[in-house]
Coordinates of C-alpha atoms in Angstrom, one line a residue:
M1209 CA -1.8 -26.8 42.4
N1210 CA -3.5 -23.8 40.8
V1211 CA -2.6 -20.6 42.8
K1212 CA -3.9 -17.2 42.1
L1213 CA -3.1 -13.8 43.7
I1214 CA -5.4 -11.0 44.7
S1215 CA -3.9 -7.8 46.0
I1216 CA -6.3 -5.5 47.7
G1217 CA -6.1 -1.6 48.0
K1218 CA -7.3 1.5 46.3
E1219 CA -3.8 3.0 46.6
L1220 CA -2.6 0.0 44.3
L1221 CA -5.2 0.7 41.6
L1222 CA -4.4 4.6 41.7
G1223 CA -0.7 3.9 41.4
E1224 CA 0.1 5.6 44.6
I1225 CA 1.9 2.3 45.6
V1226 CA 3.6 -0.4 43.6
D1227 CA 2.3 -3.9 44.1
T1228 CA 5.6 -5.5 45.1
N1229 CA 3.9 -8.2 47.2
S1230 CA 2.6 -10.2 44.2
V1231 CA 6.1 -10.1 42.8
F1232 CA 7.7 -11.4 46.0
I1233 CA 5.3 -14.1 46.3
S1234 CA 5.4 -15.3 42.9
E1235 CA 9.1 -15.5 43.0
Q1236 CA 8.9 -17.5 46.3
L1237 CA 6.4 -19.8 44.8
S1238 CA 8.4 -20.5 41.7
I1239 CA 11.1 -21.8 44.2
Y1240 CA 8.8 -24.7 45.1
G1241 CA 7.7 -25.3 41.6
I1242 CA 4.3 -23.6 42.2
E1243 CA 3.2 -21.5 39.3
V1244 CA 0.8 -18.5 39.7
S1245 CA -1.7 -18.7 37.1
K1246 CA -3.3 -15.3 37.8
K1247 CA -2.8 -12.0 39.6
I1248 CA -5.7 -9.3 40.0
V1249 CA -5.8 -6.0 41.9
L1250 CA -9.1 -5.0 43.5
D1251 CA -10.5 -2.0 45.4
D1252 CA -11.1 -2.3 49.3
N1253 CA -14.9 -3.4 48.3
Y1254 CA -16.7 -6.0 50.3
D1255 CA -18.7 -7.3 47.4
A1256 CA -15.9 -7.1 44.8
I1257 CA -13.6 -9.3 46.9
K1258 CA -16.5 -11.8 47.3
E1259 CA -17.3 -11.9 43.7
A1260 CA -13.8 -12.2 42.7
M1261 CA -13.3 -15.2 45.1
K1262 CA -16.4 -16.9 43.6
Y1263 CA -15.2 -16.5 40.1
E1264 CA -11.4 -17.3 40.7
F1265 CA -12.1 -20.5 42.8
I1266 CA -13.8 -22.0 39.7
D1267 CA -10.4 -23.4 38.8
A1268 CA -8.0 -22.3 41.5
D1269 CA -7.1 -24.5 44.4
I1270 CA -5.4 -21.7 46.6
L1271 CA -6.1 -17.9 46.5
I1272 CA -3.5 -15.7 48.2
L1273 CA -5.0 -12.3 49.3
T1274 CA -2.9 -9.3 50.6
G1275 CA -4.2 -6.2 52.1
G1276 CA -7.2 -4.8 53.8
L1277 CA -6.6 -6.3 57.3
G1278 CA -6.3 -2.9 59.0
P1279 CA -8.5 -1.4 61.8
T1280 CA -10.4 1.1 59.4
D1281 CA -13.8 0.8 58.1
D1282 CA -12.6 0.2 54.6
D1283 CA -10.4 -2.8 55.6
V1284 CA -13.0 -5.5 54.7
T1285 CA -11.0 -8.5 53.3
K1286 CA -11.3 -10.6 56.5
E1287 CA -15.1 -10.0 56.6
A1288 CA -15.5 -10.9 52.9
V1289 CA -13.3 -14.0 53.1
C1290 CA -15.3 -15.1 56.3
D1291 CA -18.7 -14.6 54.5
F1292 CA -17.5 -16.5 51.2
F1293 CA -16.5 -19.6 53.4
E1294 CA -19.8 -19.3 55.3
S1295 CA -18.0 -18.9 58.7
E1296 CA -18.3 -16.5 61.5
L1297 CA -16.0 -13.9 63.2
V1298 CA -15.0 -14.9 66.7
L1299 CA -12.8 -13.0 69.2
C1300 CA -9.3 -14.5 69.6
D1301 CA -8.1 -13.5 73.0
D1302 CA -4.4 -14.4 72.4
V1303 CA -4.2 -12.0 69.3
L1304 CA -5.9 -9.3 71.4
Q1305 CA -3.4 -9.6 74.0
S1306 CA -0.7 -9.7 71.4
I1307 CA -2.1 -6.4 69.7
S1308 CA -2.4 -4.8 73.1
S1309 CA 1.3 -5.8 73.9
Y1310 CA 2.4 -4.2 70.5
F1311 CA 1.1 -0.9 71.4
Q1312 CA 2.4 -1.1 75.0
R1313 CA 5.9 -1.6 73.8
R1314 CA 5.7 1.3 71.7
G1315 CA 4.4 3.5 74.6
R1316 CA 1.0 4.2 72.6
K1317 CA -2.6 3.5 73.6
M1318 CA -4.5 0.9 71.7
V1319 CA -7.7 2.4 70.2
S1320 CA -11.0 0.6 70.1
S1321 CA -10.7 0.3 66.1
N1322 CA -7.8 -2.1 66.6
L1323 CA -10.2 -4.6 68.2
K1324 CA -11.6 -5.7 64.9
Q1325 CA -8.1 -7.0 64.1
A1326 CA -8.4 -9.8 66.8
Y1327 CA -11.5 -11.3 65.2
F1328 CA -11.0 -14.1 62.9
P1329 CA -13.2 -16.8 61.0
K1330 CA -14.1 -19.7 63.1
N1331 CA -11.6 -22.8 62.8
C1332 CA -9.1 -20.9 60.7
K1333 CA -5.3 -21.0 61.4
I1334 CA -3.9 -17.7 62.5
L1335 CA -0.7 -16.5 61.2
H1336 CA 0.8 -14.3 64.1
N1337 CA 2.5 -11.0 63.0
P1338 CA 5.4 -9.7 65.3
N1339 CA 5.9 -6.6 63.0
G1340 CA 2.3 -5.1 63.1
T1341 CA -1.2 -5.3 64.4
A1342 CA -2.6 -7.4 61.6
P1343 CA -2.3 -11.0 61.8
G1344 CA -3.0 -13.2 58.8
F1345 CA -4.9 -16.5 58.6
I1346 CA -5.4 -19.6 56.4
I1347 CA -8.9 -21.1 56.0
E1348 CA -9.9 -24.1 54.2
K1349 CA -13.3 -25.7 53.0
D1350 CA -14.3 -27.9 50.3
N1351 CA -11.1 -28.3 48.7
R1352 CA -10.6 -24.4 48.6
T1353 CA -7.8 -22.5 50.5
A1354 CA -7.6 -19.0 51.0
I1355 CA -4.4 -17.5 52.5
V1356 CA -4.9 -13.9 53.7
L1357 CA -2.0 -11.7 54.6
P1358 CA -1.4 -8.1 55.5
G1359 CA -0.5 -5.6 53.0
P1360 CA 2.6 -3.9 54.3
P1361 CA 5.6 -5.8 52.8
H1362 CA 7.7 -5.6 56.1
E1363 CA 4.8 -7.5 57.5
M1364 CA 3.8 -9.7 54.7
K1365 CA 7.2 -11.1 53.8
P1366 CA 8.3 -12.6 57.4
M1367 CA 4.7 -13.9 57.6
F1368 CA 4.9 -15.7 54.2
S1369 CA 8.4 -17.1 55.1
S1370 CA 7.4 -18.2 58.5
Y1371 CA 4.1 -19.7 57.9
V1372 CA 2.8 -19.8 54.3
E1373 CA 6.1 -21.6 52.6
P1374 CA 6.2 -24.5 55.2
Y1375 CA 2.4 -24.8 54.6
L1376 CA 2.6 -25.1 50.8
L1377 CA 5.7 -27.2 50.9
K1378 CA 4.0 -29.8 53.0
R1379 CA 1.0 -29.6 51.0
S1380 CA 2.9 -30.0 47.5
G1381 CA 4.6 -33.3 49.0
K1382 CA 7.9 -32.2 47.3
K1383 CA 11.4 -31.6 48.7
I1384 CA 13.0 -28.5 47.4
L1385 CA 16.3 -26.9 48.2
T1386 CA 17.7 -23.8 46.5
T1387 CA 20.8 -21.9 46.3
N1388 CA 21.8 -18.5 44.8
I1389 CA 25.1 -17.9 42.8
N1390 CA 25.9 -14.2 42.9
T1391 CA 27.6 -12.7 39.8
Y1392 CA 28.7 -9.5 38.3
G1393 CA 30.0 -8.3 34.9
I1394 CA 28.1 -10.9 32.7
S1395 CA 24.8 -10.6 30.9
E1396 CA 21.8 -12.6 31.5
S1397 CA 21.9 -14.1 28.0
E1398 CA 25.5 -15.2 28.5
L1399 CA 24.8 -16.8 31.8
E1400 CA 22.0 -18.8 30.3
Y1401 CA 24.1 -19.7 27.4
R1402 CA 27.1 -21.0 29.7
L1403 CA 24.4 -23.0 32.0
K1404 CA 22.4 -24.5 29.2
P1405 CA 24.4 -27.7 29.2
L1406 CA 23.9 -28.3 32.8
M1407 CA 20.1 -27.6 32.6
A1408 CA 19.8 -29.8 29.7
Q1409 CA 21.4 -32.8 31.4
N1410 CA 19.4 -32.5 34.8
N1411 CA 15.6 -32.7 34.7
N1412 CA 15.4 -32.0 38.5
L1413 CA 17.3 -28.9 38.1
S1414 CA 15.6 -25.5 37.6
M1415 CA 17.2 -22.1 37.1
A1416 CA 15.9 -18.4 37.4
T1417 CA 17.9 -15.3 36.8
Y1418 CA 17.4 -11.9 38.6
A1419 CA 19.1 -8.8 37.2
N1420 CA 19.9 -5.7 39.2
F1421 CA 22.2 -3.0 38.0
G1422 CA 25.0 -5.1 36.7
E1423 CA 24.5 -7.8 39.4
I1424 CA 22.8 -11.0 38.2
R1425 CA 21.6 -13.6 40.9
V1426 CA 21.2 -17.1 39.4
R1427 CA 18.9 -19.2 41.7
L1428 CA 19.3 -22.9 41.3
S1429 CA 16.5 -25.1 42.7
V1430 CA 16.5 -28.9 43.1
C1431 CA 13.1 -30.7 43.4
D1432 CA 12.9 -34.4 44.3
E1433 CA 9.9 -36.3 45.6
K1434 CA 12.0 -39.5 46.5
N1435 CA 15.4 -38.5 47.9
D1436 CA 15.3 -37.4 51.5
D1437 CA 18.8 -35.8 51.2
I1438 CA 19.3 -33.7 48.1
S1439 CA 21.7 -31.1 49.7
E1440 CA 24.8 -33.0 48.2
I1441 CA 22.9 -33.2 44.6
L1442 CA 22.3 -29.2 44.9
S1443 CA 26.1 -28.7 46.1
Q1444 CA 27.3 -30.6 43.1
Y1445 CA 25.1 -28.7 40.7
T1446 CA 26.3 -25.5 42.3
L1447 CA 29.9 -26.4 41.7
K1448 CA 29.4 -27.2 38.2
A1449 CA 27.5 -24.1 37.7
K1450 CA 30.2 -21.9 39.2
H1451 CA 32.8 -23.5 37.0
L1452 CA 30.6 -22.9 33.7
I1453 CA 30.1 -19.2 34.6
G1454 CA 33.6 -18.7 35.5
D1455 CA 35.5 -17.4 38.7
E1456 CA 35.9 -13.9 37.1
F1457 CA 32.2 -13.3 37.3
V1458 CA 31.0 -15.3 40.5
Y1459 CA 31.7 -13.2 43.7
G1460 CA 29.5 -15.2 46.1
V1461 CA 26.9 -17.8 46.9
D1462 CA 23.7 -16.9 48.9
C1463 CA 25.0 -13.3 49.5
D1464 CA 22.6 -10.6 50.0
N1465 CA 24.6 -8.3 47.8
M1466 CA 28.3 -7.5 46.9
Q1467 CA 28.8 -5.1 49.9
S1468 CA 27.9 -8.1 52.4
A1469 CA 30.1 -10.3 50.5
L1470 CA 33.0 -7.8 50.7
V1471 CA 32.4 -7.2 54.6
K1472 CA 32.2 -10.9 55.2
L1473 CA 35.4 -11.5 53.3
L1474 CA 37.3 -8.5 55.1
I1475 CA 36.3 -10.0 58.4
E1476 CA 37.4 -13.5 57.5
K1477 CA 40.8 -12.2 56.4
N1478 CA 40.8 -9.9 59.4
M1479 CA 41.6 -6.9 57.2
K1480 CA 40.6 -3.2 57.4
I1481 CA 39.6 -1.0 54.4
A1482 CA 39.8 2.6 53.7
T1483 CA 38.2 4.5 50.9
A1484 CA 39.0 7.8 48.8
E1485 CA 36.2 8.8 46.5
S1486 CA 35.7 11.7 44.0
C1487 CA 33.0 11.2 41.5
T1488 CA 30.9 8.6 43.7
G1489 CA 30.9 11.2 46.7
G1490 CA 31.0 8.7 49.3
L1491 CA 28.6 6.0 47.7
L1492 CA 31.0 3.3 48.2
S1493 CA 31.6 4.1 51.9
K1494 CA 28.0 4.3 52.5
C1495 CA 27.4 0.8 50.9
I1496 CA 30.1 -0.7 52.9
T1497 CA 28.9 0.8 56.3
D1498 CA 25.2 -0.2 55.6
V1499 CA 26.3 -3.7 56.3
S1500 CA 26.0 -4.9 59.9
G1501 CA 29.5 -5.7 61.1
A1502 CA 31.2 -3.0 58.8
S1503 CA 32.6 -1.3 61.9
Q1504 CA 35.0 -4.3 62.2
V1505 CA 36.6 -3.7 59.0
F1506 CA 35.8 0.0 57.9
E1507 CA 38.8 2.4 59.0
C1508 CA 37.9 5.6 57.2
G1509 CA 36.5 7.2 54.0
V1510 CA 37.7 10.3 52.3
C1511 CA 35.3 12.2 50.1
S1512 CA 38.2 14.0 48.1
Y1513 CA 35.8 16.0 45.6
S1514 CA 38.1 18.9 45.2
N1515 CA 41.8 18.8 44.0
R1516 CA 42.7 20.7 47.0
I1517 CA 41.5 18.1 49.3
K1518 CA 43.2 15.4 47.0
E1519 CA 46.5 17.2 47.6
K1520 CA 46.1 18.3 51.4
I1521 CA 44.4 15.1 52.8
L1522 CA 45.5 12.5 50.4
G1523 CA 48.9 13.7 49.4
V1524 CA 48.3 13.6 45.7
D1525 CA 51.1 15.4 44.0
P1526 CA 50.1 18.8 42.6
H1527 CA 52.3 17.9 39.5
T1528 CA 50.3 14.7 38.9
L1529 CA 47.0 16.7 38.9
Q1530 CA 48.4 19.5 36.6
K1531 CA 50.0 17.0 34.1
H1532 CA 47.4 14.1 34.1
G1533 CA 44.2 15.7 35.5
A1534 CA 42.0 14.5 38.5
V1535 CA 40.5 11.8 36.1
S1536 CA 43.6 9.8 35.4
E1537 CA 45.4 6.4 36.3
Q1538 CA 48.1 8.4 38.1
T1539 CA 45.8 10.3 40.3
A1540 CA 43.7 7.2 41.2
R1541 CA 46.9 5.3 42.1
E1542 CA 48.0 8.2 44.4
M1543 CA 44.6 8.6 46.0
A1544 CA 44.5 4.9 47.0
Q1545 CA 48.1 5.1 48.4
G1546 CA 47.3 8.3 50.1
V1547 CA 44.3 7.1 52.0
L1548 CA 46.3 3.8 52.9
E1549 CA 49.0 5.8 54.6
L1550 CA 46.3 8.0 56.2
S1551 CA 44.8 5.1 57.8
D1552 CA 45.7 2.0 59.7
A1553 CA 43.9 0.0 56.9
D1554 CA 45.4 -3.1 55.1
I1555 CA 43.8 -2.3 51.7
A1556 CA 42.4 0.9 50.1
V1557 CA 40.3 1.9 47.2
S1558 CA 40.0 5.0 45.2
I1559 CA 37.4 6.1 42.6
T1560 CA 37.9 9.1 40.3
G1561 CA 35.9 9.8 37.2
L1562 CA 33.5 11.7 35.0
A1563 CA 29.8 11.0 36.2
G1564 CA 28.4 13.7 34.0
P1565 CA 26.3 14.8 32.5
G1566 CA 28.7 17.7 31.7
G1567 CA 32.5 18.0 31.9
G1568 CA 33.5 15.4 29.3
T1569 CA 35.8 15.8 26.5
A1570 CA 36.7 13.7 23.4
E1571 CA 40.0 12.6 25.3
K1572 CA 38.1 12.1 28.4
P1573 CA 34.4 11.5 27.9
V1574 CA 31.6 11.2 30.5
G1575 CA 31.7 7.7 32.0
L1576 CA 35.5 7.3 32.1
V1577 CA 36.5 6.2 35.7
F1578 CA 39.7 5.0 37.1
I1579 CA 39.6 2.7 40.2
G1580 CA 42.7 2.1 42.3
V1581 CA 43.4 -0.6 44.9
A1582 CA 46.2 -0.3 47.2
T1583 CA 47.7 -2.8 49.6
R1584 CA 51.0 -2.6 51.6
K1585 CA 52.6 -4.8 48.8
K1586 CA 51.3 -3.3 45.5
T1587 CA 49.0 -0.9 43.9
I1588 CA 46.8 -1.5 40.8
V1589 CA 44.6 0.7 38.9
K1590 CA 41.7 -0.3 36.6
Q1591 CA 40.2 2.0 33.7
C1592 CA 36.5 1.7 33.2
N1593 CA 34.5 3.2 30.4
F1594 CA 30.8 3.4 31.4
N1595 CA 30.1 5.7 28.4
T1596 CA 29.0 2.6 26.6
L1597 CA 26.1 1.9 29.1
N1598 CA 22.6 2.0 27.7
N1599 CA 21.8 4.3 30.7
K1600 CA 24.4 7.0 30.9
S1601 CA 22.9 9.0 33.7
R1602 CA 25.0 10.4 36.4
E1603 CA 23.4 8.0 39.0
S1604 CA 24.1 5.0 36.7
I1605 CA 27.7 5.9 36.3
R1606 CA 28.2 6.3 39.9
R1607 CA 26.5 3.0 40.9
H1608 CA 28.4 1.1 38.4
S1609 CA 31.6 2.8 39.5
Q1610 CA 30.8 1.7 43.1
L1611 CA 30.0 -2.0 42.1
E1612 CA 33.2 -2.3 40.0
A1613 CA 35.3 -1.0 42.8
M1614 CA 33.8 -3.7 45.1
K1615 CA 34.4 -6.4 42.6
L1616 CA 38.0 -5.3 42.2
L1617 CA 38.5 -5.3 45.9
L1618 CA 37.0 -8.8 46.2
D1619 CA 39.5 -10.1 43.6
V1620 CA 42.6 -8.6 45.1
I1621 CA 41.5 -9.7 48.7
N1622 CA 41.0 -13.3 47.4
E1623 CA 44.4 -13.2 46.0
Q1624 CA 45.9 -12.5 49.3
K1625 CA 47.8 -15.5 50.8

């Protein structure tokens, strides 16, 4: 199955908007063993779209086009595709009603230009859009298929998942299941090295890694055209992969991110958390409370940037600050214990460090961070040296501090009986 992607929009060519749609589509297609052979970006130009389709369909089975389905005069993708397939645009009453209802729900009046969004090529399959006014469609003729989707990612992605993935999966005739192993603190090269024996022994297993700020998602996919139930096979591969990677690096399976895994675990353990942050300035608290359901587990957060607040609110001993400084194991310990006592939480975390770019010394360089975790039974402190990072920016150090704190919390919570 030869698939090509065409992204349409002048704003993409000018660099005003980054083409994230093609990245998302390519990633999703690879899950099903479908490779994208080519990507191109075009202006909102009727003739250019038709000419590109004519040329790309020479060896392509499917073209996936995104963008140009809006109500304005320069949105001509639908018209160009319709013309290429020698079809005609016809009014779809159901879509017209759907667009009208979309505006009514938002207390806005539908303007006449939106009417064009209710016209579609005759005999195409319409892909409804609950997140906007531009439905997509699939049109087939002479062993050629065009899948046309709206440009805004928040509209395109749900439509792709709801309609395009099932369509392509049925067409490929394959049964494919995937799972994601979430890791932190291990490099991509090390992950690939550790998983190499598993990949070499299983031809129906494929792997892809996706890195993001210290976190790496390992996606395992099992493809089988004969076995009707491959979930058990994937489950076995996942267990083997987790063992090869190591428990110290795996923080979850099929998690959105580390904060989601943390909130989920806290809910499961019926535990509440409190935070005391200095150099991260509340970043950890924000990440936790970004997760739906965090209100069940998040007790409070103290942004104790100054020593006065560390003393007055968290109860850090002035002698500790004077003797060891704000960036020290002792201060991190007392910050965590202080916010634990201040709250009704079961576990507390503190972060204090030097995010830079200034303020570092030979003894305490920029990137030195101490993270404390306190429970009602014990307190531990971890020293981190982020001065060895390739990117030593203030933002990078703060972000890594927040991630390291969440990973330490997960480890401590998992140790709880």
